[in-house]
Amino acid sequence: DGILALLEIHDRIVRDALSANRGAEVKHTGDGIMASFISANSAVRCGMDVIKNIADVRDESAPLRVRIGIASGEPIERANDLFGATVQLAARLCQHAEPEQILISNAVAELCVGKMLPIREIGRLALKGFDDPVHAHAVAMR
């Protein structure tokens, strides 16, 4: 089945990038993977690897497109899963992202200062579940 084959390609690319960037898979969400990292820098680099490596395998027969949202904070951990505002923010940023776009929270951008990452401010986004617009940034993919 074509969809299952695409999902396998996606999962392999994401898991390889997680391994290369010291990320840990938290759970498979059906159409994506939630992961955690010890540093914001590692999370952004992992996202960049995923976008680049999926672009390398994409063709007309495999129209695989990904969106990535990254937030930083202290999630609530229970039963090998993560919950809380940080997880919610990452999910909302992911939903708001365009295909092949990485959106990151302001906290992630601040933690990446000086790391030579192509981060640009995009302003405040109104995101479902957040009373105030959220200050967001995008990672510029070359």
PDB file of C-alpha atoms in Angstrom:
ATOM      1  CA  ASP A   1       0.000   0.000   0.000  1.00  0.00           C
ATOM      2  CA  GLY A   2       1.371   3.430  -0.979  1.00  0.00           C
ATOM      3  CA  ILE A   3       0.421   5.210   2.238  1.00  0.00           C
ATOM      4  CA  LEU A   4       2.051   2.538   4.416  1.00  0.00           C
ATOM      5  CA  ALA A   5       5.214   2.694   2.299  1.00  0.00           C
ATOM      6  CA  LEU A   6       5.341   6.499   2.728  1.00  0.00           C
ATOM      7  CA  LEU A   7       4.835   6.139   6.477  1.00  0.00           C
ATOM      8  CA  GLU A   8       7.701   3.629   6.647  1.00  0.00           C
ATOM      9  CA  ILE A   9      10.003   6.022   4.744  1.00  0.00           C
ATOM     10  CA  HIS A  10       8.932   8.887   7.036  1.00  0.00           C
ATOM     11  CA  ASP A  11       9.470   6.845  10.206  1.00  0.00           C
ATOM     12  CA  ARG A  12      12.914   5.615   9.099  1.00  0.00           C
ATOM     13  CA  ILE A  13      14.073   9.146   8.203  1.00  0.00           C
ATOM     14  CA  VAL A  14      12.744  10.614  11.466  1.00  0.00           C
ATOM     15  CA  ARG A  15      14.219   7.824  13.607  1.00  0.00           C
ATOM     16  CA  ASP A  16      17.618   8.117  11.873  1.00  0.00           C
ATOM     17  CA  ALA A  17      17.594  11.890  12.487  1.00  0.00           C
ATOM     18  CA  LEU A  18      16.589  11.349  16.129  1.00  0.00           C
ATOM     19  CA  SER A  19      19.477   8.938  16.575  1.00  0.00           C
ATOM     20  CA  ALA A  20      21.955  11.339  14.934  1.00  0.00           C
ATOM     21  CA  ASN A  21      20.783  14.286  17.067  1.00  0.00           C
ATOM     22  CA  ARG A  22      20.374  12.547  20.445  1.00  0.00           C
ATOM     23  CA  GLY A  23      16.595  12.734  20.355  1.00  0.00           C
ATOM     24  CA  ALA A  24      14.250  10.231  21.975  1.00  0.00           C
ATOM     25  CA  GLU A  25      11.024   9.044  20.391  1.00  0.00           C
ATOM     26  CA  VAL A  26       8.173   9.532  22.871  1.00  0.00           C
ATOM     27  CA  LYS A  27       5.382   8.070  20.736  1.00  0.00           C
ATOM     28  CA  HIS A  28       4.075   7.563  17.238  1.00  0.00           C
ATOM     29  CA  THR A  29       1.023   9.746  16.701  1.00  0.00           C
ATOM     30  CA  GLY A  30      -0.359   7.911  13.669  1.00  0.00           C
ATOM     31  CA  ASP A  31       0.816  10.486  11.152  1.00  0.00           C
ATOM     32  CA  GLY A  32       3.928  11.657  12.962  1.00  0.00           C
ATOM     33  CA  ILE A  33       6.365  11.160  15.803  1.00  0.00           C
ATOM     34  CA  MET A  34       6.605  13.071  19.076  1.00  0.00           C
ATOM     35  CA  ALA A  35      10.164  13.284  20.348  1.00  0.00           C
ATOM     36  CA  SER A  36      12.110  14.900  23.169  1.00  0.00           C
ATOM     37  CA  PHE A  37      15.643  16.320  23.219  1.00  0.00           C
ATOM     38  CA  ILE A  38      18.184  17.374  25.797  1.00  0.00           C
ATOM     39  CA  SER A  39      18.800  20.650  23.932  1.00  0.00           C
ATOM     40  CA  ALA A  40      16.874  23.050  21.720  1.00  0.00           C
ATOM     41  CA  ASN A  41      19.832  23.111  19.326  1.00  0.00           C
ATOM     42  CA  SER A  42      19.610  19.307  18.874  1.00  0.00           C
ATOM     43  CA  ALA A  43      15.856  19.509  18.238  1.00  0.00           C
ATOM     44  CA  VAL A  44      16.259  22.183  15.538  1.00  0.00           C
ATOM     45  CA  ARG A  45      19.131  20.322  13.857  1.00  0.00           C
ATOM     46  CA  CYS A  46      17.058  17.128  13.904  1.00  0.00           C
ATOM     47  CA  GLY A  47      14.152  18.956  12.264  1.00  0.00           C
ATOM     48  CA  MET A  48      16.478  20.327   9.579  1.00  0.00           C
ATOM     49  CA  ASP A  49      17.834  16.812   8.925  1.00  0.00           C
ATOM     50  CA  VAL A  50      14.298  15.431   8.583  1.00  0.00           C
ATOM     51  CA  ILE A  51      13.229  18.123   6.092  1.00  0.00           C
ATOM     52  CA  LYS A  52      16.438  17.705   4.052  1.00  0.00           C
ATOM     53  CA  ASN A  53      16.365  13.904   4.022  1.00  0.00           C
ATOM     54  CA  ILE A  54      12.690  13.736   3.092  1.00  0.00           C
ATOM     55  CA  ALA A  55      13.329  16.194   0.248  1.00  0.00           C
ATOM     56  CA  ASP A  56      16.124  13.880  -0.947  1.00  0.00           C
ATOM     57  CA  VAL A  57      13.724  10.915  -1.328  1.00  0.00           C
ATOM     58  CA  ARG A  58      10.648  12.842  -2.503  1.00  0.00           C
ATOM     59  CA  ASP A  59       9.435  12.309  -6.021  1.00  0.00           C
ATOM     60  CA  GLU A  60       6.085  12.337  -7.806  1.00  0.00           C
ATOM     61  CA  SER A  61       5.413   8.770  -6.679  1.00  0.00           C
ATOM     62  CA  ALA A  62       6.196   9.627  -3.046  1.00  0.00           C
ATOM     63  CA  PRO A  63       4.657  13.031  -2.249  1.00  0.00           C
ATOM     64  CA  LEU A  64       5.884  13.006   1.339  1.00  0.00           C
ATOM     65  CA  ARG A  65       5.617  16.413   3.009  1.00  0.00           C
ATOM     66  CA  VAL A  66       6.305  17.168   6.660  1.00  0.00           C
ATOM     67  CA  ARG A  67       5.596  19.971   9.116  1.00  0.00           C
ATOM     68  CA  ILE A  68       7.573  20.377  12.330  1.00  0.00           C
ATOM     69  CA  GLY A  69       6.777  22.253  15.538  1.00  0.00           C
ATOM     70  CA  ILE A  70       9.309  22.651  18.354  1.00  0.00           C
ATOM     71  CA  ALA A  71       8.723  24.100  21.824  1.00  0.00           C
ATOM     72  CA  SER A  72      10.866  24.160  24.939  1.00  0.00           C
ATOM     73  CA  GLY A  73       9.786  23.758  28.524  1.00  0.00           C
ATOM     74  CA  GLU A  74       9.106  21.247  31.249  1.00  0.00           C
ATOM     75  CA  PRO A  75       6.429  18.812  30.131  1.00  0.00           C
ATOM     76  CA  ILE A  76       4.569  16.527  32.495  1.00  0.00           C
ATOM     77  CA  GLU A  77       5.804  12.948  32.199  1.00  0.00           C
ATOM     78  CA  ARG A  78       3.455  10.052  32.911  1.00  0.00           C
ATOM     79  CA  ALA A  79       3.354   6.451  31.655  1.00  0.00           C
ATOM     80  CA  ASN A  80       6.169   7.046  29.140  1.00  0.00           C
ATOM     81  CA  ASP A  81       4.233   9.918  27.551  1.00  0.00           C
ATOM     82  CA  LEU A  82       4.537  13.708  27.736  1.00  0.00           C
ATOM     83  CA  PHE A  83       1.757  16.204  28.463  1.00  0.00           C
ATOM     84  CA  GLY A  84       1.301  19.873  29.264  1.00  0.00           C
ATOM     85  CA  ALA A  85       1.575  23.332  27.721  1.00  0.00           C
ATOM     86  CA  THR A  86       4.972  22.652  26.109  1.00  0.00           C
ATOM     87  CA  VAL A  87       3.644  19.592  24.262  1.00  0.00           C
ATOM     88  CA  GLN A  88       0.479  21.499  23.322  1.00  0.00           C
ATOM     89  CA  LEU A  89       2.532  24.408  21.954  1.00  0.00           C
ATOM     90  CA  ALA A  90       4.755  22.128  19.855  1.00  0.00           C
ATOM     91  CA  ALA A  91       1.643  20.424  18.425  1.00  0.00           C
ATOM     92  CA  ARG A  92      -0.035  23.766  17.589  1.00  0.00           C
ATOM     93  CA  LEU A  93       3.147  25.093  15.943  1.00  0.00           C
ATOM     94  CA  CYS A  94       3.315  21.896  13.894  1.00  0.00           C
ATOM     95  CA  GLN A  95      -0.321  22.292  12.807  1.00  0.00           C
ATOM     96  CA  HIS A  96       0.283  25.934  11.847  1.00  0.00           C
ATOM     97  CA  ALA A  97       3.458  25.209   9.844  1.00  0.00           C
ATOM     98  CA  GLU A  98       3.414  25.059   6.058  1.00  0.00           C
ATOM     99  CA  PRO A  99       4.653  21.833   4.441  1.00  0.00           C
ATOM    100  CA  GLU A 100       8.481  21.650   4.748  1.00  0.00           C
ATOM    101  CA  GLN A 101       8.437  24.315   7.462  1.00  0.00           C
ATOM    102  CA  ILE A 102       9.806  24.188  10.995  1.00  0.00           C
ATOM    103  CA  LEU A 103       8.109  26.559  13.439  1.00  0.00           C
ATOM    104  CA  ILE A 104       9.697  27.067  16.830  1.00  0.00           C
ATOM    105  CA  SER A 105       8.671  28.841  20.009  1.00  0.00           C
ATOM    106  CA  ASN A 106      10.447  31.950  21.235  1.00  0.00           C
ATOM    107  CA  ALA A 107      12.032  29.943  24.062  1.00  0.00           C
ATOM    108  CA  VAL A 108      13.626  27.590  21.502  1.00  0.00           C
ATOM    109  CA  ALA A 109      14.897  30.542  19.452  1.00  0.00           C
ATOM    110  CA  GLU A 110      16.435  32.118  22.567  1.00  0.00           C
ATOM    111  CA  LEU A 111      18.133  28.848  23.540  1.00  0.00           C
ATOM    112  CA  CYS A 112      19.635  28.635  20.020  1.00  0.00           C
ATOM    113  CA  VAL A 113      21.240  32.104  20.043  1.00  0.00           C
ATOM    114  CA  GLY A 114      24.876  31.796  18.935  1.00  0.00           C
ATOM    115  CA  LYS A 115      24.405  28.297  17.492  1.00  0.00           C
ATOM    116  CA  MET A 116      24.616  29.503  13.863  1.00  0.00           C
ATOM    117  CA  LEU A 117      21.130  28.247  12.973  1.00  0.00           C
ATOM    118  CA  PRO A 118      19.059  29.942  10.234  1.00  0.00           C
ATOM    119  CA  ILE A 119      16.264  31.169  12.506  1.00  0.00           C
ATOM    120  CA  ARG A 120      14.077  34.130  11.592  1.00  0.00           C
ATOM    121  CA  GLU A 121      11.323  35.767  13.578  1.00  0.00           C
ATOM    122  CA  ILE A 122       7.839  35.530  12.067  1.00  0.00           C
ATOM    123  CA  GLY A 123       5.905  37.435  14.732  1.00  0.00           C
ATOM    124  CA  ARG A 124       2.946  36.409  16.838  1.00  0.00           C
ATOM    125  CA  LEU A 125       0.584  33.602  15.888  1.00  0.00           C
ATOM    126  CA  ALA A 126      -2.933  33.034  17.192  1.00  0.00           C
ATOM    127  CA  LEU A 127      -2.916  29.349  18.141  1.00  0.00           C
ATOM    128  CA  LYS A 128      -5.855  27.276  19.334  1.00  0.00           C
ATOM    129  CA  GLY A 129      -5.771  26.704  23.091  1.00  0.00           C
ATOM    130  CA  PHE A 130      -3.553  29.749  23.815  1.00  0.00           C
ATOM    131  CA  ASP A 131      -5.237  32.927  25.057  1.00  0.00           C
ATOM    132  CA  ASP A 132      -2.532  35.261  23.788  1.00  0.00           C
ATOM    133  CA  PRO A 133      -0.775  35.187  20.407  1.00  0.00           C
ATOM    134  CA  VAL A 134       2.429  33.154  20.593  1.00  0.00           C
ATOM    135  CA  HIS A 135       5.793  34.672  19.594  1.00  0.00           C
ATOM    136  CA  ALA A 136       7.139  32.297  16.921  1.00  0.00           C
ATOM    137  CA  HIS A 137      10.109  31.849  14.644  1.00  0.00           C
ATOM    138  CA  ALA A 138      10.795  29.788  11.540  1.00  0.00           C
ATOM    139  CA  VAL A 139      13.902  27.815  10.646  1.00  0.00           C
ATOM    140  CA  ALA A 140      14.941  28.856   7.144  1.00  0.00           C
ATOM    141  CA  MET A 141      15.675  25.782   5.044  1.00  0.00           C
ATOM    142  CA  ARG A 142      18.112  26.423   2.214  1.00  0.00           C
TER     143      ARG A 142
END
